[in-house]
PDB file of C-alpha atoms in Angstrom:
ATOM      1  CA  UNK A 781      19.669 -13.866 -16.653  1.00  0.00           C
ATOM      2  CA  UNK A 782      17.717 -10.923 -15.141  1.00  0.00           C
ATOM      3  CA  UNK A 783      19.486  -9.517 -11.684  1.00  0.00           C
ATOM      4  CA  UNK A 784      16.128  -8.909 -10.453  1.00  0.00           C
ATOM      5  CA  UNK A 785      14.472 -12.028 -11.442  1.00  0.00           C
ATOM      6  CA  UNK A 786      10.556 -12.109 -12.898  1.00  0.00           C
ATOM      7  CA  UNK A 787       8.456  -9.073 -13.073  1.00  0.00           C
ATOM      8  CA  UNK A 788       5.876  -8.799 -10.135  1.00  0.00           C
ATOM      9  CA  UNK A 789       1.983  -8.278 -10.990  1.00  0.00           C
ATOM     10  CA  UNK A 790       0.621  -5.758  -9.566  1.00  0.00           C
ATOM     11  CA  UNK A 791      -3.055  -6.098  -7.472  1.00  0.00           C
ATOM     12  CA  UNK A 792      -3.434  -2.296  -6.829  1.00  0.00           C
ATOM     13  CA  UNK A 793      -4.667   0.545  -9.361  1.00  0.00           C
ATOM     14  CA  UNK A 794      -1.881   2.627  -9.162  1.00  0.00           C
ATOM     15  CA  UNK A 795      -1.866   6.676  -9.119  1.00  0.00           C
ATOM     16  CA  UNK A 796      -1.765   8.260 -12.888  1.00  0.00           C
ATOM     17  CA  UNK A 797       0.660  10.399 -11.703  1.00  0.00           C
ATOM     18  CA  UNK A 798       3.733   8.133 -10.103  1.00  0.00           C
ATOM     19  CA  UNK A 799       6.265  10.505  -7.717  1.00  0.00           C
ATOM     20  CA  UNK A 800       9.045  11.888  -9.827  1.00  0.00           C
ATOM     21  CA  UNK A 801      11.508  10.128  -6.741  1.00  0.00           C
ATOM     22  CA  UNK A 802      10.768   7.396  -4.746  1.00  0.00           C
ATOM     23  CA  UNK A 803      13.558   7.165  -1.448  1.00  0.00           C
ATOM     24  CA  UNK A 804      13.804   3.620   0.762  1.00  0.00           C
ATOM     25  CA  UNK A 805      15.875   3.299   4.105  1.00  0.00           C
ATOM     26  CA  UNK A 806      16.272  -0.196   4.114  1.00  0.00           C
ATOM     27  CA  UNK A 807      16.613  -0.513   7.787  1.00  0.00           C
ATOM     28  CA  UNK A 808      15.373  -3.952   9.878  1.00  0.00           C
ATOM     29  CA  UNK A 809      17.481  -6.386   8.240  1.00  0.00           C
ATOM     30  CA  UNK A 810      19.485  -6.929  11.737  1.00  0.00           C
ATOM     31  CA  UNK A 811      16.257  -7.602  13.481  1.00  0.00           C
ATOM     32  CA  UNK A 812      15.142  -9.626  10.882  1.00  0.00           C
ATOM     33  CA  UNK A 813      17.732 -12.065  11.378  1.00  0.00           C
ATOM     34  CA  UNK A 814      17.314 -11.991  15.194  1.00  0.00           C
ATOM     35  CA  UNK A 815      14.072 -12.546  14.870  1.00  0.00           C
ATOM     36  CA  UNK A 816      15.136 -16.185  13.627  1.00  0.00           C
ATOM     37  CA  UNK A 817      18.189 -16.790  15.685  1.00  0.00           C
ATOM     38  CA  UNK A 818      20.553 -15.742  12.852  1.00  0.00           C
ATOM     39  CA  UNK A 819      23.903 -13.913  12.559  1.00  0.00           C
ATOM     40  CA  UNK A 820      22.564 -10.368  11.852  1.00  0.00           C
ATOM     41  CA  UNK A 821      25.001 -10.464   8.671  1.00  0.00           C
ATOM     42  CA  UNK A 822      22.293 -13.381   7.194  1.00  0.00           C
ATOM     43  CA  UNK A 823      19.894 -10.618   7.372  1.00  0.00           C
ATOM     44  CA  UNK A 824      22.029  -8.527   5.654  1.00  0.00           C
ATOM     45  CA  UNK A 825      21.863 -10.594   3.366  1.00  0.00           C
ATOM     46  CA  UNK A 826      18.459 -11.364   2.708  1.00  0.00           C
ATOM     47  CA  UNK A 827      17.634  -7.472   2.468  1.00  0.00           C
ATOM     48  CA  UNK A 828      20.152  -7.618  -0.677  1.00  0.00           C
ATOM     49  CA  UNK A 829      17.725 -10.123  -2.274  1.00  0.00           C
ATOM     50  CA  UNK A 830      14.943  -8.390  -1.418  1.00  0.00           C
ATOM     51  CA  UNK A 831      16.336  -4.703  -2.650  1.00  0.00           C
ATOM     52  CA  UNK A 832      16.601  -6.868  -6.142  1.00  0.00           C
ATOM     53  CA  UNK A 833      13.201  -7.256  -5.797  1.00  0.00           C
ATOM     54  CA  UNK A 834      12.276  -4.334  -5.237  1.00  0.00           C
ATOM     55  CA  UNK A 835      14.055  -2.223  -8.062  1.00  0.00           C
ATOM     56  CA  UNK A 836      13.031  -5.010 -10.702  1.00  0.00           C
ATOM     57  CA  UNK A 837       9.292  -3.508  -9.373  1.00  0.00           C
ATOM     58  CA  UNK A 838      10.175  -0.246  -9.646  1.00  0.00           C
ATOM     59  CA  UNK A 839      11.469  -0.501 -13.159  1.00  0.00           C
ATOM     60  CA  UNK A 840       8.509  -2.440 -14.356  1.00  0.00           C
ATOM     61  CA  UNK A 841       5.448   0.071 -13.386  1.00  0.00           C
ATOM     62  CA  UNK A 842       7.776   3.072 -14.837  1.00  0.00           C
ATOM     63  CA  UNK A 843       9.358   5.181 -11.677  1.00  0.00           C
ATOM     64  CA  UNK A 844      12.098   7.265 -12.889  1.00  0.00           C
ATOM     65  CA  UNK A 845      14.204   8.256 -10.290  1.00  0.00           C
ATOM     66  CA  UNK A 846      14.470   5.658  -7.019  1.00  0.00           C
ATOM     67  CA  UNK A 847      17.265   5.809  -4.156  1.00  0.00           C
ATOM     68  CA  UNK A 848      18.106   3.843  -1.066  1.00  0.00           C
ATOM     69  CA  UNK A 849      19.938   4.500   1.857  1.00  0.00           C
ATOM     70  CA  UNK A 850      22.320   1.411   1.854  1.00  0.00           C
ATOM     71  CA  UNK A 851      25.445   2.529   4.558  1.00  0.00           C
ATOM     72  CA  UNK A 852      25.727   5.288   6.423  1.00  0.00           C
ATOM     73  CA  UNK A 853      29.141   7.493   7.436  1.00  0.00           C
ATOM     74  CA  UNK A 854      27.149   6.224  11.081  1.00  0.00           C
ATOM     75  CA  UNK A 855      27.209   2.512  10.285  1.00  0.00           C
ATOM     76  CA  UNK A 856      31.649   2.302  10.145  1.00  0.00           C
ATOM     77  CA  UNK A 857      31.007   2.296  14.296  1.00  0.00           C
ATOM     78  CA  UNK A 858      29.101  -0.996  14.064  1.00  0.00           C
ATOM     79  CA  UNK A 859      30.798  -4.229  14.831  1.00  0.00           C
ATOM     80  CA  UNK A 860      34.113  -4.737  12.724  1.00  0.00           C
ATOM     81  CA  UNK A 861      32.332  -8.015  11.898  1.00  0.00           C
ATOM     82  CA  UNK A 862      29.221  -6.699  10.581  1.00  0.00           C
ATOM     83  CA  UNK A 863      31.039  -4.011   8.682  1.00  0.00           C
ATOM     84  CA  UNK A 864      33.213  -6.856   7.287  1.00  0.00           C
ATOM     85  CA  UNK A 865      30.402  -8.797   5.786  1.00  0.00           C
ATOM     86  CA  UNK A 866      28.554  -5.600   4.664  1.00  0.00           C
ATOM     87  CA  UNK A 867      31.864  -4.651   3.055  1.00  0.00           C
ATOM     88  CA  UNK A 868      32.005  -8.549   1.404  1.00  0.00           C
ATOM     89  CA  UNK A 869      28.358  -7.684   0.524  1.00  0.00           C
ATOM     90  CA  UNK A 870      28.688  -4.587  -1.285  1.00  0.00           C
ATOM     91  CA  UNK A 871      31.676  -6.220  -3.174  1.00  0.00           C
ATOM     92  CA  UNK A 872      28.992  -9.217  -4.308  1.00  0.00           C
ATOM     93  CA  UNK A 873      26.468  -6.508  -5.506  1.00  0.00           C
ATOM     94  CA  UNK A 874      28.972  -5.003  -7.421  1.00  0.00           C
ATOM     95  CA  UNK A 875      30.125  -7.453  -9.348  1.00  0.00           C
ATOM     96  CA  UNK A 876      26.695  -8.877 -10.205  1.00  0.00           C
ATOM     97  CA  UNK A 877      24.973  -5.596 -10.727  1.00  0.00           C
ATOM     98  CA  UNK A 878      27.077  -5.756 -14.647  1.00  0.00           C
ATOM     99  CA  UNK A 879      23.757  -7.823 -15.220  1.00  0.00           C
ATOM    100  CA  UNK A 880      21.368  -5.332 -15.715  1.00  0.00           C
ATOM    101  CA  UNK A 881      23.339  -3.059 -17.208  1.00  0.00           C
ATOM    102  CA  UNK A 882      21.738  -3.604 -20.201  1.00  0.00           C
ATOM    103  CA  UNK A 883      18.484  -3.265 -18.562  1.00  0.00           C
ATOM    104  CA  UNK A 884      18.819   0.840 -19.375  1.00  0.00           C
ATOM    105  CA  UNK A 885      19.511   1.459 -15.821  1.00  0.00           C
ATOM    106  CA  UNK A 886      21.756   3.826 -14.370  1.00  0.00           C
ATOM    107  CA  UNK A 887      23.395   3.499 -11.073  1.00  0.00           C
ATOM    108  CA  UNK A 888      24.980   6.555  -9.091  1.00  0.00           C
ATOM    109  CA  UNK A 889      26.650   6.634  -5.588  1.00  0.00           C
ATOM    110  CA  UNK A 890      26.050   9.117  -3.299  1.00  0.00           C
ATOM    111  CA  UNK A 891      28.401   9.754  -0.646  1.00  0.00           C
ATOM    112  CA  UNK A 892      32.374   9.817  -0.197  1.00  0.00           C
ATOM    113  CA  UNK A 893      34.153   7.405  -1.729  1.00  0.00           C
ATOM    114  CA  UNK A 894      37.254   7.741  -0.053  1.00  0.00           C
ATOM    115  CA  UNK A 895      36.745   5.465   2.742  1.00  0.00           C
ATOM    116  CA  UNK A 896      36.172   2.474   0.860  1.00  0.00           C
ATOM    117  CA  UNK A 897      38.689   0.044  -0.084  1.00  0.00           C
ATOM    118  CA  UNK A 898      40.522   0.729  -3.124  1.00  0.00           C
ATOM    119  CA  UNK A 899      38.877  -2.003  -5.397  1.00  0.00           C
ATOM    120  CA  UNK A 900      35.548  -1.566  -4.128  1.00  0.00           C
ATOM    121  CA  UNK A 901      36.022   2.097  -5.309  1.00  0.00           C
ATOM    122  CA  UNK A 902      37.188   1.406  -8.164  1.00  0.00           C
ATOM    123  CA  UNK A 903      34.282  -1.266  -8.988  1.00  0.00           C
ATOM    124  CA  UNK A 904      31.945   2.109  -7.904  1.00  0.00           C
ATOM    125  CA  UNK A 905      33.297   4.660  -9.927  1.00  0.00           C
ATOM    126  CA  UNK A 906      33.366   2.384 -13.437  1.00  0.00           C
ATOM    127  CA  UNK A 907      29.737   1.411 -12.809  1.00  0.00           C
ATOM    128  CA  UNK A 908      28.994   4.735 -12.832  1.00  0.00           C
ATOM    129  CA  UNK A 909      31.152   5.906 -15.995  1.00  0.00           C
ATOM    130  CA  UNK A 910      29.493   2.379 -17.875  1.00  0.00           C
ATOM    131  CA  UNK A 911      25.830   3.231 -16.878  1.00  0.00           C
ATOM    132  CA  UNK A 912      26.156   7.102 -17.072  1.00  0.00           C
ATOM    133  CA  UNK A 913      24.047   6.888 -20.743  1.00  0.00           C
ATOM    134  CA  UNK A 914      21.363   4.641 -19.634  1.00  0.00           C
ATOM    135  CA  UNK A 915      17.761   6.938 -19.236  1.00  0.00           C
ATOM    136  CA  UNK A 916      15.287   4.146 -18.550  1.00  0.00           C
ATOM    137  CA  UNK A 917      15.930   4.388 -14.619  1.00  0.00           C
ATOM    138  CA  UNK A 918      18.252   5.917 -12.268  1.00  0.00           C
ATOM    139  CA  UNK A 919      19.170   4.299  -8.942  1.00  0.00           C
ATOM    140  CA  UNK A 920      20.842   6.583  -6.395  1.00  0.00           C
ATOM    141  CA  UNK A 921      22.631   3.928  -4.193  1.00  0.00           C
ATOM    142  CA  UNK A 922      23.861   6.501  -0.593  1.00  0.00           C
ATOM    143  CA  UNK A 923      26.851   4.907   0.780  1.00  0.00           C
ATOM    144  CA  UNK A 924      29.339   6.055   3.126  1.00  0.00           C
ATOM    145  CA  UNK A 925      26.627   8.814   3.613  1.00  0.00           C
ATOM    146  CA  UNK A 926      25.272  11.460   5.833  1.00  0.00           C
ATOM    147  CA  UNK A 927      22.476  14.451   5.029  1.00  0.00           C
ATOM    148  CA  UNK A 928      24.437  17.172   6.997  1.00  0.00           C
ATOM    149  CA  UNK A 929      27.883  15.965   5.998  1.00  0.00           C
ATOM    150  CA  UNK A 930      26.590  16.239   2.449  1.00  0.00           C
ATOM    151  CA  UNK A 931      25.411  19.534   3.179  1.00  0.00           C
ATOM    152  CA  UNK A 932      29.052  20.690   4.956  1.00  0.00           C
ATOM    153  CA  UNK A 933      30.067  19.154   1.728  1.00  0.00           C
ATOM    154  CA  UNK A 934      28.526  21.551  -0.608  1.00  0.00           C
ATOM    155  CA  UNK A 935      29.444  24.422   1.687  1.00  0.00           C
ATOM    156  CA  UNK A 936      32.687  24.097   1.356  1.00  0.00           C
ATOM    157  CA  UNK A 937      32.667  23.947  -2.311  1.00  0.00           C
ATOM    158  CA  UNK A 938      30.566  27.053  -2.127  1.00  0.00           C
ATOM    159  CA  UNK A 939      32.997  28.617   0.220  1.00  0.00           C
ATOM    160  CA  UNK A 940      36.085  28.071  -2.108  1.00  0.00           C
ATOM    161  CA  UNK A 941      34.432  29.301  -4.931  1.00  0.00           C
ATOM    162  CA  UNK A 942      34.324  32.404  -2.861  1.00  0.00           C
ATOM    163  CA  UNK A 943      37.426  33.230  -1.908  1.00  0.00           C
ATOM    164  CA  UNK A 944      38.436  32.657  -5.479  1.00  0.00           C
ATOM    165  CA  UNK A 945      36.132  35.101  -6.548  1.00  0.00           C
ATOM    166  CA  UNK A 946      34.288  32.826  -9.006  1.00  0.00           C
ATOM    167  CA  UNK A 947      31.249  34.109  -7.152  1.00  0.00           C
ATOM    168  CA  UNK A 948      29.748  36.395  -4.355  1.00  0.00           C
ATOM    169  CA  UNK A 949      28.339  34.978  -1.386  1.00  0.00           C
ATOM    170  CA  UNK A 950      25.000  36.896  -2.447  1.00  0.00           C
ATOM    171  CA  UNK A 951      24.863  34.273  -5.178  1.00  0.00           C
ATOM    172  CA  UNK A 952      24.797  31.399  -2.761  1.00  0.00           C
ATOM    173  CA  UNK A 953      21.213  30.754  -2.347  1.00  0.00           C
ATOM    174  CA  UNK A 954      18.595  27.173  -2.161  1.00  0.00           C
ATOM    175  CA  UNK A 955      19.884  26.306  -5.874  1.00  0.00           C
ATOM    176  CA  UNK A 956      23.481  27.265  -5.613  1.00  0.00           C
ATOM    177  CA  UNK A 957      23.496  24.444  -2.775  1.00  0.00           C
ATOM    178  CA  UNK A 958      21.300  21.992  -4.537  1.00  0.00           C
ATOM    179  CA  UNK A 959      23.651  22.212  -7.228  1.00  0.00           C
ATOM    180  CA  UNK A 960      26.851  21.014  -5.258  1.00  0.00           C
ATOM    181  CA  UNK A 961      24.922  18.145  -3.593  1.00  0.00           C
ATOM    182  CA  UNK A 962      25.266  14.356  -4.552  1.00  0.00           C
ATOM    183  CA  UNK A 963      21.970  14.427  -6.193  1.00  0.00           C
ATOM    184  CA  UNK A 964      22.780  17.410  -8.460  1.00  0.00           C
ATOM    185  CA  UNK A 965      20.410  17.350 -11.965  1.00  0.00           C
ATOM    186  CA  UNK A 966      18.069  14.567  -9.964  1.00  0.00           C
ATOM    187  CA  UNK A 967      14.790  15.303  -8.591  1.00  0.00           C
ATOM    188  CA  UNK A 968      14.038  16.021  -4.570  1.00  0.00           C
ATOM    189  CA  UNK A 969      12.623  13.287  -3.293  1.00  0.00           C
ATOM    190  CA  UNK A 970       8.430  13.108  -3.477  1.00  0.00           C
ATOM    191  CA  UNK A 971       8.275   9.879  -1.567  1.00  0.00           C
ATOM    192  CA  UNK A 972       9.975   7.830   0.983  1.00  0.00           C
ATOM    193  CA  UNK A 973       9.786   4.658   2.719  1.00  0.00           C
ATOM    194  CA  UNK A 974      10.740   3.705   5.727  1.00  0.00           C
ATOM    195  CA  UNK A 975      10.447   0.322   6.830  1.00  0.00           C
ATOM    196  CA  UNK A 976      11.101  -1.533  10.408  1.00  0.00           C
ATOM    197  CA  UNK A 977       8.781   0.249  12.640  1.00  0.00           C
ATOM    198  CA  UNK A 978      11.102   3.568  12.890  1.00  0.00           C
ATOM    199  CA  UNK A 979       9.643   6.770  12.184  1.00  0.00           C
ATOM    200  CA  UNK A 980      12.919   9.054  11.442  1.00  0.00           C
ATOM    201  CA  UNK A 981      14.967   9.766   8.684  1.00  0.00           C
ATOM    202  CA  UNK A 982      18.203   9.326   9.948  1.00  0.00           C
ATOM    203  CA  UNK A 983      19.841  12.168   8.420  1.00  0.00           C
ATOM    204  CA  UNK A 984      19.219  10.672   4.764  1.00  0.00           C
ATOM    205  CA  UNK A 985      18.585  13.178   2.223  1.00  0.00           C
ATOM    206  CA  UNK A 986      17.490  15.486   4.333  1.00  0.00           C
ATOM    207  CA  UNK A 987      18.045  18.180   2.106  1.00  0.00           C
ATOM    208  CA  UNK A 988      16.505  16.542  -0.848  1.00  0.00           C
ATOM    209  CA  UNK A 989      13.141  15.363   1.774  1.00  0.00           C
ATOM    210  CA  UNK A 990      12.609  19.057   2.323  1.00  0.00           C
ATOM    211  CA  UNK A 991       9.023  18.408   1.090  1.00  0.00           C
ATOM    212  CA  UNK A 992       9.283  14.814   0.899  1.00  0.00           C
ATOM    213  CA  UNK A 993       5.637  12.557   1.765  1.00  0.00           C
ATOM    214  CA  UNK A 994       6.603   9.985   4.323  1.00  0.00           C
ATOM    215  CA  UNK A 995       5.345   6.328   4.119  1.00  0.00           C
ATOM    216  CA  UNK A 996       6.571   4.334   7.178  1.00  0.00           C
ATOM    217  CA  UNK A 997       5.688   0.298   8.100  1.00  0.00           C
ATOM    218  CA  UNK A 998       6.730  -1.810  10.956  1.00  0.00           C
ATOM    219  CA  UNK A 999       7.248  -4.520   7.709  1.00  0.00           C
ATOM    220  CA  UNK A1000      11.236  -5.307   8.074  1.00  0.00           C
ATOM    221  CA  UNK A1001      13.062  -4.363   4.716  1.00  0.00           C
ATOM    222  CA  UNK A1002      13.860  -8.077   3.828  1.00  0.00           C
ATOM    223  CA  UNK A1003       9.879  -8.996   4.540  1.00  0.00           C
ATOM    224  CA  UNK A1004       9.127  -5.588   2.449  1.00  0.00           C
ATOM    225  CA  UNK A1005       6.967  -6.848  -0.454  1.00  0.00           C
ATOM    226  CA  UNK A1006       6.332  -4.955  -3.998  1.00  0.00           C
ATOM    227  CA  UNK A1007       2.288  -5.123  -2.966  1.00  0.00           C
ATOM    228  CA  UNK A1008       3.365  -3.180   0.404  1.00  0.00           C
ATOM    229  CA  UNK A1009       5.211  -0.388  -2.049  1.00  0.00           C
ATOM    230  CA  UNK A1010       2.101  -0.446  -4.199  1.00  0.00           C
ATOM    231  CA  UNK A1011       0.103   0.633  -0.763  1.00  0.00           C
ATOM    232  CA  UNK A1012       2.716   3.020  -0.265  1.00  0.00           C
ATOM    233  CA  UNK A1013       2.210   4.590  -3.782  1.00  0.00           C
ATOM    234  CA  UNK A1014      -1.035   4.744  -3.332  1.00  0.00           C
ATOM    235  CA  UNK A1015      -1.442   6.389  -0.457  1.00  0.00           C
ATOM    236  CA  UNK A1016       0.730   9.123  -2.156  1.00  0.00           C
ATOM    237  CA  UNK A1017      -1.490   9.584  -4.895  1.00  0.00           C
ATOM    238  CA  UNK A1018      -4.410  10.321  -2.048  1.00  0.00           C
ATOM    239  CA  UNK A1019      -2.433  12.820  -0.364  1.00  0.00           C
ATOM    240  CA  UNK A1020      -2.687  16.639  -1.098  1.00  0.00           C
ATOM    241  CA  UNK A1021       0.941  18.237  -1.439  1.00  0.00           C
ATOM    242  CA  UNK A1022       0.403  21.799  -1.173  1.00  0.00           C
ATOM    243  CA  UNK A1023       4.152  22.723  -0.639  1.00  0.00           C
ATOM    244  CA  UNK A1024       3.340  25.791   1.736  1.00  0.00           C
ATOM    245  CA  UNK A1025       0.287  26.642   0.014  1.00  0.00           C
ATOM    246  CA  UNK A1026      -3.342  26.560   0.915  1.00  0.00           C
TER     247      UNK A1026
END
């Protein structure tokens, strides 16, 4: 059986020309549980079904490259409980993600690994290694992450290079630090999606959203339907990216 369950239809013409990288913050899912007078880690929860969903939609009208901001190096300051059940979460997704594996899907982690348990690490790093030949789809899963820690990140690596002398600091320019991000050989993100009513970024990707179209909804992420990401592609296709240019 399918992770993701049945293929959605689609009622919207789609663009011709899908984004290269489509981003998500799955953010509401605390709120959505509120909402109906539930422990916020129910909601929790729920937005783990729904993020099923939504990747079985992604992979079925052909986007390449998708990512979602799924814990943040923020997020350890929440309550122990909450970070608990996330924690218990993330274990669960883990151990039933092996199920699409055969699905030609890829899955990569961006963020530090170090601060996670040893055998949810472990889980992390061998899905990685057993998925690293799959081409169909890629899904950049950010956990433990933060856009200017990743950044301080890739300085540093920079900076050691340097006083090795592998290279000069003239040669450190916008490609020598896209290379020594998480997302090194993906594509910058063309699209993302915020849900929840928020209209931020929340330091996610922010290198990678440098020229990034924003698509944001006051639909919570576990109410956040593959028609309302059709809408959101959509719109994309309408919109003129002229990257600086006239």
């Amino acid at each position: 059986m399918a992770l993701f369950g049945k293929k959605e239809k689609t009622e919207f013409a789609l663009p011709e020309v899908l984004p290269e990288h489509v981003g998500f913050i799955m953010d509401g899912n605390g709120r959505w549980a509120k909402k109906r007078g539930l422990p916020r880690s129910l909601g929790h929860r729920e937005g783990a079904k729904n993020f099923r969903k939504i990747v079985r939609h992604c992979k079925d009208i052909g986007l390449k490259t998708i990512s979602f901001y799924a814990f943040s190096t923020e997020n350890w300051k929440r309550s122990q409980d909450e970070v608990g059940a996330l924690m218990n979460l993330f274990r669960d997704y883990l151990a039933d993600v092996r199920n699409f594996l055969s699905e030609n899907t890829r899955m990569v982690f961006l963020g530090d690994k170090s601060a996670f348990d040893p055998d949810i690490r472990e889980k992390m790093e061998k899905l990685e290694a057993d998925s690293a030949q799959y081409t169909e789809m890629t899904i950049l899963m950010a956990v433990n992450y933060g856009g200017r820690d990743e950044i301080a990140r890739a300085a540093r690596i920079l900076a050691e290079k340097a006083v090795k002398g592998e290279i000069s600091p003239a040669d450190i320019d916008e490609q020598a630090v896209s290379d020594n991000l998480y997302t090194t050989g993906y594509p910058d993100v063309d699209l993302l999606i915020r849900p929840s009513g928020e209209q931020r970024i929340s330091n996610y990707l922010i290198w990678q959203c440098a020229y990034a179209e924003f698509y944001y909804t006051d639909i919570l992420w576990p109410d956040f339907t593959p028609e309302e990401l059709d809408k959101a592609l959509i719109e994309y296709g309408n919109r003129n990216r002229r990257f600086g240019g006239v």
